[in-house]
Coordinates of C-alpha atoms in Angstrom, one line a residue:
Chain A
M1 CA 0.0 0.0 0.0
T2 CA 1.2 3.5 -0.8
L3 CA 0.9 6.0 2.0
P4 CA -0.9 9.3 1.2
A5 CA 2.4 11.2 1.6
E6 CA 4.1 9.1 -1.0
R7 CA 1.2 9.5 -3.3
A8 CA 1.4 13.3 -2.9
E9 CA 5.0 13.2 -3.9
M10 CA 4.1 11.3 -7.1
G11 CA 1.8 14.2 -7.9
T12 CA -1.5 12.3 -7.6
P13 CA -3.4 13.6 -4.6
D14 CA -5.7 10.7 -4.0
R15 CA -7.6 10.9 -0.8
S16 CA -9.4 7.6 -1.2
H17 CA -6.7 5.7 0.6
E18 CA -6.2 8.1 3.4
I19 CA -5.8 6.4 6.8
M20 CA -8.7 7.1 9.1
E21 CA -8.3 6.7 12.8
L22 CA -11.4 5.3 14.5
Q23 CA -11.9 4.6 18.2
M24 CA -14.4 1.8 18.6
G25 CA -15.6 1.4 22.1
P26 CA -15.3 1.2 25.0
S27 CA -19.0 0.8 25.1
H28 CA -19.9 -0.2 21.6
P29 CA -23.3 -2.0 21.0
A30 CA -21.7 -4.7 18.9
S31 CA -19.0 -5.7 21.4
H32 CA -20.4 -7.5 24.4
G33 CA -17.8 -6.3 26.8
T34 CA -16.2 -3.1 27.7
I35 CA -13.2 -2.8 25.4
K36 CA -11.7 -0.3 23.1
F37 CA -10.2 -0.7 19.7
N38 CA -8.0 2.1 18.4
L39 CA -8.2 1.4 14.7
K40 CA -6.4 2.7 11.7
L41 CA -8.5 2.1 8.7
D42 CA -8.0 2.2 5.0
G43 CA -11.6 2.4 3.8
E44 CA -13.1 -0.5 5.8
T45 CA -9.9 -2.5 5.9
I46 CA -8.1 -2.6 9.2
V47 CA -4.5 -1.4 8.8
D48 CA -3.5 -1.3 12.5
C49 CA -5.4 -2.1 15.6
D50 CA -4.5 -1.4 19.2
V51 CA -6.6 -3.3 21.7
E52 CA -7.2 -1.5 25.0
I53 CA -8.4 -3.6 27.9
G54 CA -8.7 -2.8 31.6
Y55 CA -12.1 -1.1 31.7
L56 CA -13.4 -3.8 34.2
H57 CA -10.3 -3.8 36.4
R58 CA -11.5 -4.2 40.0
G59 CA -8.2 -5.1 41.6
F60 CA -9.1 -8.7 42.1
E61 CA -5.5 -9.8 42.9
K62 CA -5.0 -6.9 45.3
M63 CA -8.3 -7.5 47.1
C64 CA -7.6 -11.2 47.5
E65 CA -4.6 -10.2 49.6
Q66 CA -6.8 -8.3 52.1
G67 CA -9.0 -11.2 53.4
T68 CA -8.7 -14.8 54.3
W69 CA -8.3 -17.7 51.9
T70 CA -12.0 -18.5 52.2
Q71 CA -13.0 -15.0 51.3
V72 CA -11.4 -15.4 47.9
F73 CA -14.2 -17.6 46.7
P74 CA -16.8 -14.9 46.2
Y75 CA -14.2 -13.0 44.2
T76 CA -13.5 -16.0 41.9
D77 CA -17.3 -16.1 41.1
R78 CA -16.8 -12.8 39.5
L79 CA -13.9 -13.7 37.3
N80 CA -15.6 -15.5 34.4
Y81 CA -19.2 -14.9 35.4
A82 CA -20.4 -17.1 32.6
S83 CA -18.9 -20.1 34.2
P84 CA -18.4 -19.2 37.9
L85 CA -18.2 -22.8 39.2
I86 CA -15.1 -23.6 37.2
N87 CA -13.3 -20.7 38.9
N88 CA -14.5 -21.9 42.3
V89 CA -13.1 -25.4 41.5
G90 CA -9.8 -24.0 40.2
F91 CA -9.1 -21.9 43.2
A92 CA -10.2 -24.7 45.7
L93 CA -7.9 -27.2 44.0
A94 CA -5.0 -24.8 44.0
A95 CA -5.5 -24.1 47.7
E96 CA -5.8 -27.7 48.5
K97 CA -2.6 -28.5 46.6
L98 CA -0.9 -25.9 48.7
A99 CA -2.4 -27.4 51.9
G100 CA -1.6 -31.0 50.8
I101 CA -5.2 -32.2 51.3
Q102 CA -7.7 -33.8 49.1
A103 CA -11.5 -33.3 49.1
P104 CA -13.6 -36.4 49.7
E105 CA -14.4 -38.5 46.6
R106 CA -18.0 -37.4 46.4
A107 CA -17.0 -33.7 46.5
Q108 CA -14.6 -34.2 43.7
W109 CA -17.3 -35.8 41.5
I110 CA -19.7 -33.0 42.3
R111 CA -17.0 -30.5 41.4
M112 CA -16.5 -32.2 38.0
L113 CA -20.3 -32.2 37.5
T114 CA -20.7 -28.6 38.3
S115 CA -17.6 -27.6 36.2
E116 CA -19.2 -29.3 33.2
I117 CA -22.5 -27.6 33.8
S118 CA -20.7 -24.3 33.9
R119 CA -18.8 -25.1 30.7
I120 CA -22.1 -25.7 29.0
T121 CA -23.6 -22.4 30.2
D122 CA -20.4 -20.6 29.1
H123 CA -20.4 -22.1 25.6
L124 CA -24.2 -21.5 25.2
T125 CA -23.6 -17.8 26.0
C126 CA -20.7 -17.5 23.5
L127 CA -22.6 -19.3 20.7
G128 CA -25.8 -17.5 21.2
M129 CA -24.0 -14.1 21.2
A130 CA -22.1 -15.2 18.1
G131 CA -25.4 -15.7 16.4
V132 CA -26.9 -12.4 17.6
E133 CA -23.9 -10.5 16.5
V134 CA -24.3 -11.6 12.9
G135 CA -28.0 -11.0 12.9
A136 CA -29.3 -14.4 13.9
F137 CA -31.2 -13.1 16.9
T138 CA -33.3 -16.2 17.3
V139 CA -30.3 -18.4 18.2
G140 CA -29.5 -16.0 21.0
L141 CA -32.9 -16.4 22.5
Y142 CA -32.8 -20.2 22.1
T143 CA -29.4 -20.6 23.8
N144 CA -30.4 -18.2 26.5
E145 CA -33.4 -20.3 27.2
A146 CA -31.2 -23.4 27.3
R147 CA -28.8 -21.7 29.6
E148 CA -31.7 -20.8 31.9
Y149 CA -32.5 -24.5 32.3
L150 CA -29.1 -25.0 33.9
Y151 CA -29.1 -21.8 35.9
D152 CA -32.3 -22.9 37.5
L153 CA -30.5 -26.1 38.5
V154 CA -27.4 -24.3 39.7
E155 CA -29.8 -22.2 41.8
T156 CA -31.3 -25.2 43.5
L157 CA -27.7 -26.4 44.3
T158 CA -26.0 -23.2 45.4
G159 CA -28.8 -20.7 46.0
A160 CA -27.5 -18.3 43.3
R161 CA -27.5 -18.3 39.5
L162 CA -24.1 -16.7 39.0
T163 CA -22.5 -15.7 42.3
V164 CA -22.4 -19.2 43.5
S165 CA -19.5 -19.4 46.0
Y166 CA -20.1 -23.1 46.1
C167 CA -16.6 -24.6 46.7
R168 CA -14.7 -24.5 50.0
I169 CA -11.1 -25.5 50.7
G170 CA -11.6 -29.2 51.4
G171 CA -14.9 -29.7 49.6
V172 CA -18.1 -28.0 48.7
T173 CA -20.7 -26.3 50.8
N174 CA -23.6 -28.7 50.5
D175 CA -24.6 -32.0 48.8
L176 CA -26.7 -32.2 45.7
P177 CA -30.4 -31.6 46.3
A178 CA -32.8 -34.5 46.0
Q179 CA -33.8 -35.6 42.5
F180 CA -30.8 -33.6 41.1
G181 CA -29.9 -36.4 38.7
E182 CA -33.4 -36.8 37.3
V183 CA -33.9 -33.1 36.8
L184 CA -30.5 -32.8 35.1
A185 CA -31.3 -35.6 32.7
D186 CA -34.5 -33.9 31.8
R187 CA -32.8 -30.6 31.3
F188 CA -30.0 -32.2 29.1
A189 CA -32.7 -33.7 26.9
K190 CA -34.2 -30.2 26.4
I191 CA -30.7 -28.7 25.7
R192 CA -30.0 -31.4 23.1
A193 CA -33.2 -30.4 21.4
V194 CA -32.2 -26.7 21.5
L195 CA -28.8 -27.6 20.1
A196 CA -30.3 -29.5 17.3
D197 CA -32.3 -26.4 16.4
C198 CA -29.3 -24.1 16.6
D199 CA -27.3 -26.6 14.5
K200 CA -29.9 -26.3 11.8
L201 CA -30.1 -22.6 12.1
L202 CA -26.3 -21.9 12.0
T203 CA -23.9 -24.6 11.0
R204 CA -24.8 -24.6 7.3
N205 CA -26.4 -21.2 7.2
R206 CA -24.8 -19.4 4.2
I207 CA -24.7 -16.0 5.8
F208 CA -23.3 -17.3 9.0
V209 CA -20.7 -19.4 7.3
D210 CA -19.6 -16.6 5.0
R211 CA -19.2 -14.3 8.0
M212 CA -17.2 -16.8 10.1
S213 CA -15.3 -19.0 7.7
G214 CA -11.7 -17.9 6.9
V215 CA -12.0 -14.9 9.2
G216 CA -9.7 -14.4 12.1
R217 CA -7.3 -17.2 11.1
L218 CA -4.4 -18.0 13.3
S219 CA -1.7 -20.6 12.5
Q220 CA -0.7 -23.3 15.0
E221 CA 2.7 -21.6 15.6
D222 CA 1.2 -18.2 16.3
A223 CA -1.5 -19.8 18.5
I224 CA 1.3 -21.5 20.6
S225 CA 3.4 -18.3 20.6
Y226 CA 0.4 -16.4 21.9
S227 CA -0.1 -19.0 24.6
L228 CA -3.6 -19.6 23.5
T229 CA -5.4 -22.5 25.1
G230 CA -8.9 -23.9 25.1
P231 CA -11.2 -23.7 22.0
L232 CA -9.0 -21.0 20.4
L233 CA -6.0 -23.3 20.4
R234 CA -8.0 -26.5 19.6
A235 CA -9.6 -24.7 16.6
T236 CA -6.1 -24.7 15.0
G237 CA -5.8 -28.4 15.5
V238 CA -3.4 -28.5 18.5
N239 CA -4.6 -31.1 20.9
Y240 CA -4.2 -29.5 24.3
D241 CA -6.9 -29.9 26.9
V242 CA -5.9 -29.7 30.5
R243 CA -8.5 -32.3 31.3
K244 CA -6.7 -34.8 29.1
Q245 CA -3.0 -33.8 29.3
C246 CA -2.8 -33.0 33.0
P247 CA -5.9 -34.6 34.4
Y248 CA -7.2 -33.2 37.7
L249 CA -10.2 -34.5 39.8
F250 CA -11.4 -37.7 38.1
Y251 CA -11.2 -36.6 34.5
D252 CA -8.9 -39.6 33.7
Q253 CA -11.8 -41.9 34.8
V254 CA -14.4 -40.6 32.4
D255 CA -14.7 -41.1 28.7
F256 CA -14.9 -38.0 26.5
E257 CA -13.5 -36.7 23.3
V258 CA -11.7 -33.4 22.6
P259 CA -13.1 -31.8 19.5
L260 CA -10.4 -30.3 17.2
G261 CA -10.6 -27.9 14.3
S262 CA -8.1 -27.6 11.5
R263 CA -8.1 -24.1 10.1
G264 CA -8.1 -22.0 13.2
D265 CA -10.7 -19.5 11.9
N266 CA -13.9 -18.3 13.6
Y267 CA -15.9 -21.1 12.1
D268 CA -13.7 -23.8 13.6
R269 CA -13.8 -22.0 16.9
F270 CA -17.6 -22.1 16.7
L271 CA -17.7 -25.8 15.8
V272 CA -15.2 -26.7 18.6
R273 CA -17.4 -25.0 21.2
F274 CA -20.5 -26.5 19.8
R275 CA -19.2 -30.0 20.0
E276 CA -17.7 -29.5 23.4
I277 CA -21.2 -28.9 24.8
E278 CA -22.2 -32.5 23.9
Q279 CA -18.9 -33.9 25.4
S280 CA -19.6 -31.9 28.6
M281 CA -23.0 -33.4 28.9
R282 CA -21.5 -36.9 28.5
I283 CA -19.0 -36.1 31.3
A284 CA -21.8 -34.8 33.6
E285 CA -23.9 -37.9 33.0
Q286 CA -20.9 -40.2 33.8
C287 CA -20.2 -38.2 37.0
L288 CA -23.7 -38.8 38.2
A289 CA -23.5 -42.5 37.4
K290 CA -20.1 -43.0 39.1
M291 CA -20.8 -40.9 42.2
S292 CA -21.4 -42.7 45.4
A293 CA -22.7 -41.4 48.7
G294 CA -20.3 -39.9 51.2
P295 CA -19.2 -36.7 52.9
V296 CA -18.8 -33.6 50.7
I297 CA -16.2 -31.8 52.8
V298 CA -13.2 -32.9 54.8
S299 CA -13.7 -33.3 58.6
D300 CA -10.3 -31.8 59.4
S301 CA -11.0 -28.9 61.7
R302 CA -8.0 -27.0 60.4
F303 CA -9.7 -26.5 57.1
A304 CA -13.4 -27.0 57.3
L305 CA -15.9 -25.4 59.6
P306 CA -17.2 -27.8 62.2
P307 CA -20.9 -28.7 62.1
K308 CA -23.1 -26.2 63.9
R309 CA -24.1 -28.8 66.5
D310 CA -20.5 -28.9 67.7
V311 CA -20.1 -25.1 67.5
Y312 CA -23.0 -24.5 69.9
N313 CA -22.4 -27.5 72.2
S314 CA -18.7 -28.0 72.6
I315 CA -15.8 -25.7 73.4
E316 CA -13.5 -27.3 70.7
G317 CA -16.2 -26.8 68.1
L318 CA -16.6 -23.2 69.0
M319 CA -12.8 -22.6 69.1
N320 CA -12.4 -24.2 65.7
H321 CA -15.2 -22.2 64.2
F322 CA -13.7 -19.0 65.7
K323 CA -10.2 -19.7 64.5
I324 CA -11.3 -20.4 60.9
V325 CA -13.6 -17.4 60.7
I326 CA -11.4 -14.8 62.4
E327 CA -7.9 -15.9 61.6
G328 CA -8.6 -17.8 58.5
I329 CA -7.4 -21.2 57.3
K330 CA -3.7 -21.4 57.6
L331 CA -2.1 -22.8 54.5
P332 CA 1.6 -23.8 54.8
A333 CA 4.1 -21.3 53.5
G334 CA 5.1 -21.9 49.9
E335 CA 3.8 -21.5 46.4
T336 CA 1.9 -23.5 43.9
Y337 CA 0.5 -23.3 40.4
L338 CA -2.6 -25.3 39.4
A339 CA -4.5 -25.2 36.1
V340 CA -7.9 -26.4 35.3
E341 CA -9.6 -26.3 31.9
G342 CA -11.8 -23.3 32.0
A343 CA -14.5 -22.7 29.3
N344 CA -12.1 -20.4 27.4
G345 CA -8.9 -22.3 28.1
E346 CA -6.4 -23.0 30.8
L347 CA -7.5 -21.2 33.9
G348 CA -4.5 -21.2 36.2
F349 CA -4.1 -20.1 39.8
Y350 CA -0.6 -19.2 41.2
L351 CA -0.8 -18.9 44.9
V352 CA 1.9 -17.8 47.3
S353 CA 1.3 -18.3 51.1
D354 CA 3.5 -16.9 53.9
G355 CA 1.9 -19.3 56.4
S356 CA -0.6 -16.7 57.9
G357 CA -4.3 -16.9 57.4
R358 CA -4.2 -14.6 54.4
P359 CA -3.0 -15.1 50.9
Y360 CA 0.3 -13.4 50.1
R361 CA -0.3 -13.4 46.4
V362 CA -3.1 -14.7 44.3
R363 CA -2.4 -14.7 40.6
V364 CA -5.0 -15.8 38.0
R365 CA -4.0 -16.8 34.6
P366 CA -7.0 -15.6 32.6
P367 CA -7.4 -17.6 29.4
C368 CA -9.1 -14.8 27.4
F369 CA -6.3 -12.3 28.2
F370 CA -4.2 -14.2 25.7
G371 CA -6.9 -14.3 23.0
M372 CA -7.2 -10.5 23.4
A373 CA -3.4 -10.1 23.0
S374 CA -3.5 -12.0 19.7
L375 CA -6.5 -9.9 18.4
S376 CA -4.4 -7.1 17.0
D377 CA -2.4 -9.5 14.8
V378 CA -5.5 -11.5 13.8
L379 CA -7.5 -8.5 12.7
K380 CA -4.9 -6.8 10.5
G381 CA -6.1 -7.0 6.9
H382 CA -9.6 -7.9 7.8
M383 CA -12.7 -5.7 7.4
L384 CA -14.2 -3.6 10.2
A385 CA -17.2 -5.8 10.5
D386 CA -14.9 -8.8 11.1
I387 CA -14.0 -7.4 14.5
V388 CA -17.4 -8.3 15.8
T389 CA -17.3 -12.0 14.9
T390 CA -13.6 -12.4 15.9
F391 CA -14.1 -10.7 19.2
G392 CA -17.2 -12.7 19.8
M393 CA -15.3 -16.0 19.2
I394 CA -12.5 -15.0 21.5
N395 CA -15.2 -14.8 24.0
M396 CA -13.6 -12.1 26.1
I397 CA -15.1 -12.0 29.6
G398 CA -14.3 -8.6 31.1
G399 CA -14.3 -9.9 34.7
E400 CA -11.7 -12.4 33.9
C401 CA -9.6 -10.5 31.4
D402 CA -9.3 -7.3 33.4
R403 CA -9.7 -8.8 36.9
Chain B
M1 CA 14.8 -33.6 43.5
G2 CA 13.3 -34.1 40.1
K3 CA 15.2 -35.1 37.0
L4 CA 14.3 -32.0 35.0
V5 CA 15.7 -29.4 37.4
D6 CA 18.9 -31.5 37.8
T7 CA 19.4 -31.4 34.0
I8 CA 19.0 -27.6 33.9
R9 CA 21.2 -27.1 36.9
E10 CA 24.0 -29.3 35.3
R11 CA 23.7 -27.4 32.0
F12 CA 23.9 -23.9 33.6
A13 CA 25.8 -24.6 36.8
D14 CA 26.3 -21.3 38.7
K15 CA 23.8 -19.3 36.6
I16 CA 21.0 -21.2 38.5
V17 CA 20.6 -19.7 41.9
D18 CA 18.3 -22.4 43.3
A19 CA 16.3 -25.3 42.1
H20 CA 13.7 -27.4 43.9
D21 CA 10.4 -29.2 43.4
R22 CA 8.5 -28.3 46.6
Q23 CA 4.8 -29.0 46.5
G24 CA 5.4 -31.0 43.3
D25 CA 6.1 -27.9 41.2
E26 CA 9.6 -28.0 39.6
T27 CA 11.2 -24.6 40.0
V28 CA 14.5 -23.0 39.0
V29 CA 15.7 -19.6 40.1
V30 CA 17.8 -18.0 37.5
A31 CA 20.1 -15.0 37.9
R32 CA 18.7 -12.0 36.0
D33 CA 21.6 -11.6 33.5
H34 CA 21.2 -15.1 32.3
A35 CA 17.4 -15.3 32.3
L36 CA 16.9 -14.8 28.5
E37 CA 19.6 -17.4 27.7
V38 CA 17.9 -20.0 30.0
Y39 CA 14.5 -19.3 28.7
R40 CA 15.7 -19.6 25.1
F41 CA 17.4 -22.9 26.0
L42 CA 14.2 -24.2 27.6
R43 CA 12.1 -23.3 24.6
D44 CA 14.5 -24.5 21.8
D45 CA 16.3 -27.5 23.3
P46 CA 14.5 -30.7 22.0
E47 CA 14.9 -32.3 25.4
M48 CA 13.1 -29.4 27.1
A49 CA 10.7 -28.3 24.4
F50 CA 8.8 -25.8 26.6
D51 CA 6.7 -24.3 23.8
F52 CA 4.1 -22.5 25.9
L53 CA 4.9 -19.4 28.1
I54 CA 1.7 -20.2 30.1
D55 CA 2.0 -17.3 32.5
L56 CA 4.3 -14.5 33.6
T57 CA 3.8 -12.6 36.8
A58 CA 5.7 -11.1 39.7
V59 CA 5.6 -11.3 43.5
D60 CA 6.6 -8.5 45.8
Y61 CA 8.5 -9.8 48.8
F62 CA 8.5 -6.5 50.5
G63 CA 11.3 -6.1 53.0
K64 CA 13.5 -8.8 51.5
T65 CA 16.4 -8.4 49.2
P66 CA 16.0 -8.8 46.3
R67 CA 12.5 -7.4 46.6
F68 CA 10.8 -8.8 43.5
E69 CA 10.6 -12.1 41.8
V70 CA 9.4 -12.3 38.2
V71 CA 7.8 -15.7 37.9
G72 CA 7.3 -17.5 34.6
H73 CA 5.3 -20.7 34.1
L74 CA 6.2 -22.9 31.2
F75 CA 4.4 -25.8 29.7
S76 CA 5.8 -28.3 27.3
L77 CA 3.1 -29.9 25.1
P78 CA 5.3 -32.6 23.6
K79 CA 6.7 -33.7 27.0
C80 CA 3.5 -32.7 28.9
R81 CA 5.2 -31.1 31.9
R82 CA 5.4 -27.8 33.6
L83 CA 8.3 -25.7 34.9
R84 CA 8.5 -22.5 37.0
V85 CA 11.3 -20.1 36.3
K86 CA 11.9 -17.3 38.8
V87 CA 14.1 -14.3 38.3
P88 CA 14.9 -12.2 41.3
V89 CA 14.8 -8.4 40.7
D90 CA 16.2 -5.9 43.0
E91 CA 14.2 -2.8 44.0
K92 CA 17.1 -0.4 43.2
D93 CA 17.5 -1.7 39.7
C94 CA 14.0 -2.7 38.8
R95 CA 14.6 -4.3 35.4
A96 CA 14.3 -7.8 33.9
P97 CA 15.0 -9.0 30.3
S98 CA 12.0 -9.1 28.1
L99 CA 10.9 -12.4 26.6
S100 CA 9.0 -10.8 23.8
S101 CA 11.6 -12.0 21.3
L102 CA 10.8 -15.6 22.3
W103 CA 7.0 -15.6 22.8
K104 CA 4.4 -13.2 21.4
S105 CA 2.3 -13.6 24.6
A106 CA 5.1 -12.0 26.6
N107 CA 4.3 -8.6 25.2
W108 CA 1.0 -8.2 27.1
L109 CA 2.1 -10.2 30.1
E110 CA 5.1 -8.0 30.7
R111 CA 3.0 -4.9 30.2
E112 CA 0.8 -6.1 33.0
V113 CA 3.8 -6.8 35.3
F114 CA 5.1 -3.4 34.5
D115 CA 1.7 -1.8 35.2
M116 CA 1.2 -3.6 38.5
F117 CA 4.8 -3.8 39.9
G118 CA 6.8 -1.2 38.0
I119 CA 9.3 -3.7 36.8
R120 CA 10.8 -2.5 33.5
F121 CA 11.5 -5.1 30.7
D122 CA 14.6 -4.5 28.6
G123 CA 14.0 -5.0 25.0
H124 CA 10.2 -4.8 25.2
P125 CA 8.8 -3.2 22.0
D126 CA 5.9 -1.3 23.6
L127 CA 6.1 -1.1 27.4
R128 CA 3.1 0.9 28.7
R129 CA 0.3 0.3 31.2
I130 CA -2.3 -2.1 30.2
L131 CA -5.0 -2.5 32.9
M132 CA -4.6 1.0 34.4
Y133 CA -4.7 4.4 32.6
P134 CA -1.5 6.3 31.8
E135 CA -1.9 8.9 34.6
F136 CA -2.3 6.3 37.4
E137 CA 0.2 7.0 40.1
G138 CA 2.2 4.1 41.6
H139 CA 2.0 0.4 41.0
A140 CA -1.1 -1.3 42.5
L141 CA 0.2 -4.7 43.4
R142 CA 3.2 -3.5 45.3
K143 CA 2.9 -4.3 49.0
D144 CA 3.5 -0.7 49.9
Y145 CA 0.6 0.4 47.8
P146 CA -2.4 0.6 50.3
H147 CA -5.5 -1.1 48.8
N148 CA -7.7 1.8 49.7
R149 CA -5.5 4.6 48.3
R150 CA -7.3 7.2 46.3
Q151 CA -6.0 8.5 43.0
P152 CA -6.1 12.1 41.9
I153 CA -8.8 13.2 39.5
I154 CA -7.3 13.7 36.0
P155 CA -8.6 16.1 33.4
E156 CA -10.5 14.6 30.5
R157 CA -8.2 13.5 27.7
D158 CA -8.9 14.8 24.2
P159 CA -8.6 11.6 22.0
V160 CA -7.7 13.6 18.9
E161 CA -5.1 16.0 20.4
N162 CA -3.7 13.6 22.8
P163 CA -4.5 10.0 21.7
W164 CA -3.8 6.9 23.7
P165 CA -1.7 5.1 22.7
P166 CA 0.5 8.0 21.4
R167 CA 0.7 8.1 17.6
R168 CA 3.8 6.3 16.5
L169 CA 5.4 7.5 13.2
G170 CA 4.8 5.0 10.4
A171 CA 2.8 2.7 12.6
A172 CA 0.1 2.5 10.0
R173 CA 2.4 1.1 7.4

């Protein structure tokens, strides 16, 4: 491309290729998330793009250092608010690794089950919005309805739809409600019907495929260099899923497939997410089948609150309760990194403890942060309208990206 | 002691300050001047093959010398293993080598470490704040930054006269 200055030297003052600077965002109706694109455009073609994040920065990591380890859980709900249970599970597992304890077997199955439910809600959100953004509004309504089936269920389990705070160090707060399995099976049947509808509406829809296919391509080398994980990486064909490569909980005991793409464009990202929903439902069903009765939290009074019966009737119970609430659970001094497969990729927690009841440092590795880092490169040469679909498929969640 | 950290220690001898695998996480502590060399070896050596820079962050050990540690987490997909690399950084000379020549993801990760801890990365192409705005005073994740500190109110920025990021010459090429 010739720059306007060069063209002026040649004596042909042509203003049709003048670079236009455009600031898109931070509150743009077509981007579901507070983000700003500083664009340089040649017509509608993106010449340069600077992605500005941080509009939803709440100081998550700083605030975690102010309270006890248990008080971090409500903060983690608000990281990726489309899949809060995975964040809960990730932090609980990291803290338990630092403490050197393991949650009871049933708690681990429940954590797996809830993680997969959260993954489904996250993917449904992403896919529905992908449809809405290219004009397929119906799909957004269908997937939101399907998501609501699961949110209802999460509400019966945790008391909240999004801000669940369900996990604790050493287990989970409460057992599954009665009839949970039966209701879940019923809901999954409904979701499968919705997915079949969405499949018909989108997967071979000419408009949708034209908008998605070949757009936002990233090679395997670039995806690895940008540390992409999750559906973004798997869309390029790299087989990396934390659940398979570094299994945590009981993921090595269940049977599931990892859907892979081949071209690394938006359409493959869409397909990978779409197919993962089915795999997540398979995992959830196996969890329910393999689960046996038992406690859902450790009985070690250093980590878990004693039953209320003991708190009110025995001095030890009261003291243990007091110590955990006021001083906090004391994790041994040291540091640890633990990763779980979030809906958007590897969700890692790097914890540093100085042995007191408060975290010394809590670092979250937010998966969509890396997708956003790659966006500038991905978008160059594409059209302005491609920002919307590419950004949608990166599925940036402000709470997680900006922390 | 794991086999991996032994190999690295043998290869680099005194350039490795410490190596351990406490809590099951294999960790090497590398002197700052050799950090880039060690990272490059870890990425390129076929025995190591750490192709992912999974995470890069820092920890402020306020009151200790050196005060900061820049902590990198590597993952090797072919070998399926993880490694933590720590680089101590002193408060008086708050710099670390940039990894942006090795991994593209290092660009934003280092911007965040700079934003939150004030550690400068030598060789970084575009070191500026990422989560905070340019007028923000101090570095929020330092331990001597109180969590309830107020920031001064800044005048509105004219995006045309004073754009953020600043216009770079020839950036639109």
